[in-house]
Amino acid sequence: MKKSHLHVWTDTFVTKLIIDSKTKETCGVVYIKGANLYKASSLASQTLNSNQLKKSSIYAKREIIVSGGQWMTPQLLQLSGIGDKDLLKKFGIPVIQDLPGVGINQQDRSEGVYVVKLKPNVDIAGIRSINCTYNATLDDPCLIDYIEHPQTALANWVNESLQYPVGAYLSVNINLAHVDNNLGSVRIQSTNAFDTPLIQLKHFSGPNKEIDLSRTIQSIRYLRTLLLNSSFSEYIDYEVLPGDQVQTDKQLSEFIYKYVWGHHACYTAKIGHTKTDPFAVLNSKAQVKGIKILRVCDISIFSKIIGYYPLIPIITACEKLADNIIKHAKY
């Protein structure tokens, strides 16, 4: 059997990067063994403190690659002394590299939901009387990516979370996939590595917030016309969300702010021109500015939200960086 060079450690939580403060060379990581340590887990102890537990260290011969994602990557960098100096000083963390771009530039799609309850015994899979696909363009006032029929999971969510009666529901995901808002941020709240950082997505913020909000409102109005004022209406019992009582722009805005979400948060340690962009965290090879043998390779590295789904760009970036790491290791 061929010997593997890959070793995966489970139940291992990295709390800090080991960086020589004089040479700024990364040589290893500090970690703690244990399960369910991070407080984002519902199974974690909310009183556990990484500063009070036994730590171990492991060292690298070549490079350290951080792949913590859009939230844990900036958190780990900040805990290791890489980030906005004012934030680090606030928590007594020695500043190894002042990089104000760590944890800012966070972007996400603004998503909402439109839900109607169907009449009893309606089989939506057999309905062919209406085309439920709206092909949106960037210039359209509303951007509806797709209409989906909820399965049991969403039906249970409607029933249990919102206390609506059991039945079949049609859910529409209203997705503003192309937004200019990059005002979200990720900032540590303590030196306890198990504490989650302060994550601020700031949907509908920035100079274009009213435009994005208006587009979402118009999307809801479009859906009402598409579903309630068409032949499809014969299958609908009533509108669940936003609900018949939510009609004015003000009411719709309040509904959107309450229910908005996203699931492609990204870009909190962006690649950029490190000599001219003060907020660039990484160079074109994803190497951390001012720090030796340290790279980041995950969704946080891009500078602007890309496409509808980030998976393929991330895989492409990882392939490119892997090739660069291999070539660099040969010399």
C-alpha positions as MATLAB code, in Angstrom:
seq = 'MKKSHLHVWTDTFVTKLIIDSKTKETCGVVYIKGANLYKASSLASQTLNSNQLKKSSIYAKREIIVSGGQWMTPQLLQLSGIGDKDLLKKFGIPVIQDLPGVGINQQDRSEGVYVVKLKPNVDIAGIRSINCTYNATLDDPCLIDYIEHPQTALANWVNESLQYPVGAYLSVNINLAHVDNNLGSVRIQSTNAFDTPLIQLKHFSGPNKEIDLSRTIQSIRYLRTLLLNSSFSEYIDYEVLPGDQVQTDKQLSEFIYKYVWGHHACYTAKIGHTKTDPFAVLNSKAQVKGIKILRVCDISIFSKIIGYYPLIPIITACEKLADNIIKHAKY';
ca = [
       0.000    0.000    0.000;
       1.314    3.404   -0.962;
       2.169    5.557    2.038;
      -0.065    8.606    2.382;
       1.371   12.040    3.070;
      -2.006   13.373    4.148;
      -2.935   13.202    7.822;
      -6.302   14.515    8.983;
      -6.758   15.258   12.682;
     -10.322   15.385   13.936;
     -11.362   17.073   17.188;
      -8.415   19.460   16.857;
      -8.934   23.199   17.215;
      -6.241   25.659   16.090;
      -6.129   28.677   18.396;
      -3.154   30.622   17.052;
      -0.454   30.793   14.397;
       3.131   30.665   15.633;
       4.944   33.628   14.079;
       8.413   34.940   14.895;
       7.804   38.597   15.761;
      11.263   39.627   14.548;
      11.517   37.758   11.244;
       7.732   37.578   10.732;
       8.106   33.981    9.653;
       5.265   31.566   10.357;
       6.555   28.264   11.639;
       3.609   26.389   13.126;
       0.265   26.444   14.914;
      -1.000   26.123   18.469;
      -3.923   23.751   18.941;
      -6.159   22.150   21.542;
      -7.533   18.612   21.311;
     -11.210   18.161   22.037;
     -14.650   17.900   20.507;
     -17.272   20.656   20.213;
     -14.955   23.407   21.444;
     -16.125   26.246   19.220;
     -19.125   28.067   20.632;
     -20.853   28.170   17.260;
     -21.726   24.551   18.045;
     -24.872   23.958   20.061;
     -22.940   21.179   21.836;
     -20.147   23.503   23.014;
     -19.746   24.701   26.571;
     -20.432   28.423   26.663;
     -17.970   28.895   29.560;
     -14.982   27.079   28.033;
     -11.928   29.330   27.605;
      -9.055   28.404   25.287;
      -6.668   30.475   27.417;
      -7.194   28.128   30.357;
      -6.658   24.787   28.596;
      -3.550   22.776   27.782;
      -2.192   23.604   24.353;
       0.074   21.740   21.969;
       2.123   22.949   19.010;
       3.062   21.530   15.642;
       5.616   22.973   13.226;
       5.848   23.027    9.439;
       8.885   22.529    7.240;
       7.559   24.585    4.343;
       4.335   26.589    4.551;
       1.246   27.142    6.653;
      -2.036   27.319    4.716;
      -5.083   28.748    6.452;
      -8.472   27.555    5.184;
     -10.859   28.682    7.874;
     -13.448   30.288    5.625;
     -14.881   33.793    5.631;
     -15.314   33.958    9.415;
     -12.695   31.770   11.068;
      -9.838   32.837    8.789;
      -9.970   36.523    9.857;
     -10.565   35.425   13.444;
      -7.439   33.243   13.460;
      -5.348   35.959   11.812;
      -6.503   38.538   14.351;
      -5.839   36.230   17.308;
      -2.339   35.674   15.890;
      -1.477   39.383   15.727;
      -2.393   40.027   12.094;
      -5.088   42.630   11.521;
      -6.178   46.130   12.402;
      -3.740   47.345   15.039;
      -6.415   49.217   16.979;
      -8.552   46.085   17.281;
      -5.577   43.975   18.365;
      -4.419   46.511   20.938;
      -7.936   46.633   22.367;
      -7.549   42.994   23.416;
      -3.871   43.184   24.332;
      -2.698   41.144   21.338;
       0.867   42.015   20.212;
       0.711   43.461   16.695;
       2.876   41.426   14.340;
       1.463   42.865   11.106;
      -0.938   45.796   10.888;
      -3.403   44.773    8.176;
      -6.634   46.777    8.498;
      -8.184   44.775    5.656;
      -8.461   41.607    7.748;
     -12.123   41.029    8.544;
     -13.591   43.818    6.421;
     -14.957   43.876    2.850;
     -17.446   41.158    3.791;
     -20.101   40.654    1.138;
     -23.174   38.479    0.861;
     -26.219   38.038   -1.284;
     -29.473   39.449    0.037;
     -32.097   36.743   -0.002;
     -35.719   36.742    1.014;
     -38.675   34.400    0.778;
     -42.194   34.505   -0.603;
     -44.508   31.710    0.541;
     -48.047   30.702   -0.353;
     -50.082   27.847    1.078;
     -51.606   25.557   -1.499;
     -55.110   24.171   -1.334;
     -55.609   20.652    0.049;
     -54.703   17.749   -2.254;
     -52.848   19.986   -4.725;
     -49.969   18.140   -6.377;
     -47.670   20.905   -7.561;
     -45.498   18.434   -9.472;
     -48.362   17.931  -11.890;
     -49.145   21.600  -12.479;
     -48.230   22.776  -15.974;
     -50.532   25.784  -16.339;
     -47.986   28.477  -15.553;
     -44.349   29.037  -16.307;
     -42.767   29.722  -12.926;
     -39.362   30.719  -14.245;
     -38.479   34.387  -14.542;
     -35.293   35.030  -16.497;
     -33.865   38.099  -14.817;
     -31.071   40.308  -16.069;
     -28.882   42.748  -14.206;
     -30.940   45.630  -15.578;
     -34.267   44.264  -14.379;
     -35.894   45.870  -11.344;
     -36.325   42.480   -9.723;
     -33.958   39.548   -9.572;
     -35.664   36.237   -8.891;
     -33.172   33.451   -9.338;
     -35.518   30.532   -9.045;
     -38.818   29.263   -7.735;
     -38.684   26.074   -5.723;
     -41.294   23.764   -4.284;
     -40.514   23.168   -0.614;
     -39.898   19.674    0.573;
     -40.623   18.377    4.081;
     -37.812   20.390    5.673;
     -39.263   23.748    4.641;
     -42.796   22.651    5.430;
     -41.649   21.736    8.939;
     -39.889   25.100    9.252;
     -43.078   26.934    8.307;
     -45.135   24.819   10.673;
     -42.814   24.842   13.679;
     -41.114   28.229   13.441;
     -44.023   30.317   12.199;
     -46.837   28.199   13.653;
     -48.671   27.835   10.358;
     -50.913   24.819    9.741;
     -49.680   21.642    8.140;
     -50.032   21.526    4.377;
     -48.254   21.997    1.064;
     -46.435   25.288    0.516;
     -44.821   26.932   -2.461;
     -41.705   28.884   -1.562;
     -39.896   31.364   -3.788;
     -36.349   32.391   -3.044;
     -35.839   36.071   -3.938;
     -32.122   36.351   -4.451;
     -30.256   39.612   -5.072;
     -27.119   37.897   -6.247;
     -25.243   40.946   -7.554;
     -24.896   43.578   -4.850;
     -22.290   46.296   -4.366;
     -22.473   46.296   -0.578;
     -19.121   45.335    0.979;
     -19.600   46.894    4.417;
     -19.858   43.644    6.363;
     -17.154   42.778    8.880;
     -15.741   40.086   11.159;
     -14.050   41.193   14.387;
     -12.888   39.192   17.382;
     -14.700   39.886   20.641;
     -12.116   38.413   23.006;
      -8.839   36.487   23.096;
     -10.753   33.278   23.754;
     -10.408   31.358   20.497;
     -13.610   29.455   21.237;
     -15.692   32.647   21.202;
     -17.357   33.412   17.915;
     -16.374   36.766   16.390;
     -18.773   39.644   15.886;
     -20.158   39.006   12.398;
     -21.974   41.906   10.779;
     -23.442   41.173    7.351;
     -25.122   44.569    7.015;
     -27.621   43.640    4.337;
     -29.103   46.645    2.510;
     -26.331   48.991    3.592;
     -24.122   51.347    1.624;
     -24.904   53.875   -1.095;
     -27.092   51.497   -3.132;
     -29.191   50.195   -0.236;
     -32.395   51.886   -1.399;
     -31.953   50.498   -4.910;
     -31.450   46.944   -3.606;
     -34.379   47.276   -1.223;
     -36.593   48.588   -4.028;
     -35.619   45.677   -6.260;
     -36.638   43.209   -3.555;
     -39.959   44.971   -3.004;
     -40.641   44.892   -6.731;
     -39.778   41.192   -6.775;
     -42.461   40.504   -4.169;
     -44.996   42.560   -6.122;
     -44.049   40.689   -9.297;
     -44.576   37.348   -7.570;
     -47.982   38.406   -6.353;
     -48.968   39.188   -9.922;
     -47.398   35.988  -11.254;
     -49.039   33.658   -8.740;
     -52.128   35.368   -7.340;
     -53.387   37.122  -10.472;
     -52.998   34.296  -12.945;
     -54.467   30.885  -13.634;
     -52.163   29.506  -10.953;
     -54.272   31.235   -8.304;
     -56.829   28.405   -8.394;
     -54.271   26.235   -6.591;
     -53.496   28.772   -3.858;
     -55.275   28.907   -0.508;
     -53.628   32.111    0.783;
     -50.372   34.048    0.968;
     -48.277   33.114    4.012;
     -45.313   35.470    3.693;
     -45.331   38.446    3.595;
     -49.096   38.038    4.071;
     -52.136   39.956    2.826;
     -51.739   42.601    5.530;
     -48.281   43.608    4.241;
     -48.917   45.921    1.296;
     -47.181   49.307    1.490;
     -43.511   49.889    0.682;
     -42.898   50.619    4.361;
     -44.536   47.366    5.454;
     -42.674   45.376    2.815;
     -39.381   47.000    3.840;
     -39.958   45.995    7.466;
     -40.760   42.441    6.352;
     -37.598   42.248    4.215;
     -35.345   43.546    7.001;
     -36.839   40.979    9.372;
     -36.458   37.967    7.106;
     -33.437   38.777    4.928;
     -30.619   36.252    4.938;
     -27.754   34.979    2.808;
     -25.541   31.915    2.614;
     -22.559   32.983    0.502;
     -20.815   35.378    2.884;
     -17.275   35.891    1.662;
     -14.157   38.018    0.981;
     -12.847   38.953    4.431;
      -9.139   38.483    3.585;
      -9.012   39.712    0.028;
      -6.319   39.402   -2.596;
      -5.197   42.780   -3.908;
      -2.260   44.939   -4.933;
      -0.411   44.956   -1.635;
       1.659   48.034   -2.544;
      -1.200   50.293   -3.551;
      -4.266   48.916   -1.767;
      -4.077   49.534    2.002;
      -6.846   46.988    2.597;
      -5.302   44.138    0.598;
      -4.517   41.204    2.866;
      -2.991   38.835    0.308;
      -0.927   39.117   -2.849;
      -1.803   37.346   -6.104;
      -0.357   34.098   -4.708;
      -2.556   34.354   -1.607;
       0.460   35.020    0.591;
      -0.276   37.188    3.625;
       1.219   40.659    3.254;
       4.324   41.138    5.401;
       4.292   37.556    6.729;
       6.565   34.801    5.458;
       5.407   31.299    4.447;
       1.745   31.920    5.268;
      -1.093   31.656    2.771;
      -4.864   31.713    2.828;
      -6.896   29.488    0.546;
     -10.665   29.652    0.975;
     -13.701   31.789    0.094;
     -12.304   34.804    1.966;
      -9.589   35.552   -0.615;
     -11.622   37.194   -3.400;
     -12.157   40.942   -3.546;
     -15.681   41.062   -5.014;
     -18.641   38.713   -4.921;
     -18.542   36.411   -7.940;
     -21.213   34.600   -9.913;
     -24.290   33.022   -8.437;
     -22.460   30.178   -6.692;
     -18.843   30.523   -5.488;
     -17.911   26.826   -5.528;
     -16.310   26.682   -8.985;
     -14.261   29.908   -8.526;
     -13.007   28.592   -5.176;
     -11.988   25.252   -6.696;
     -10.258   27.077   -9.551;
      -8.398   29.345   -7.134;
      -7.338   26.363   -5.026;
      -6.009   24.564   -8.105;
      -4.022   27.643   -9.102;
      -2.602   28.122   -5.613;
      -1.793   24.426   -5.252;
       0.164   24.598   -8.507;
       2.051   27.654   -7.243;
       2.850   25.959   -3.919;
       4.185   22.860   -5.685;
       6.346   24.917   -8.037;
       7.618   27.044   -5.152;
       8.512   23.904   -3.172;
      10.773   22.648   -5.979;
      13.138   25.579   -5.714;
];
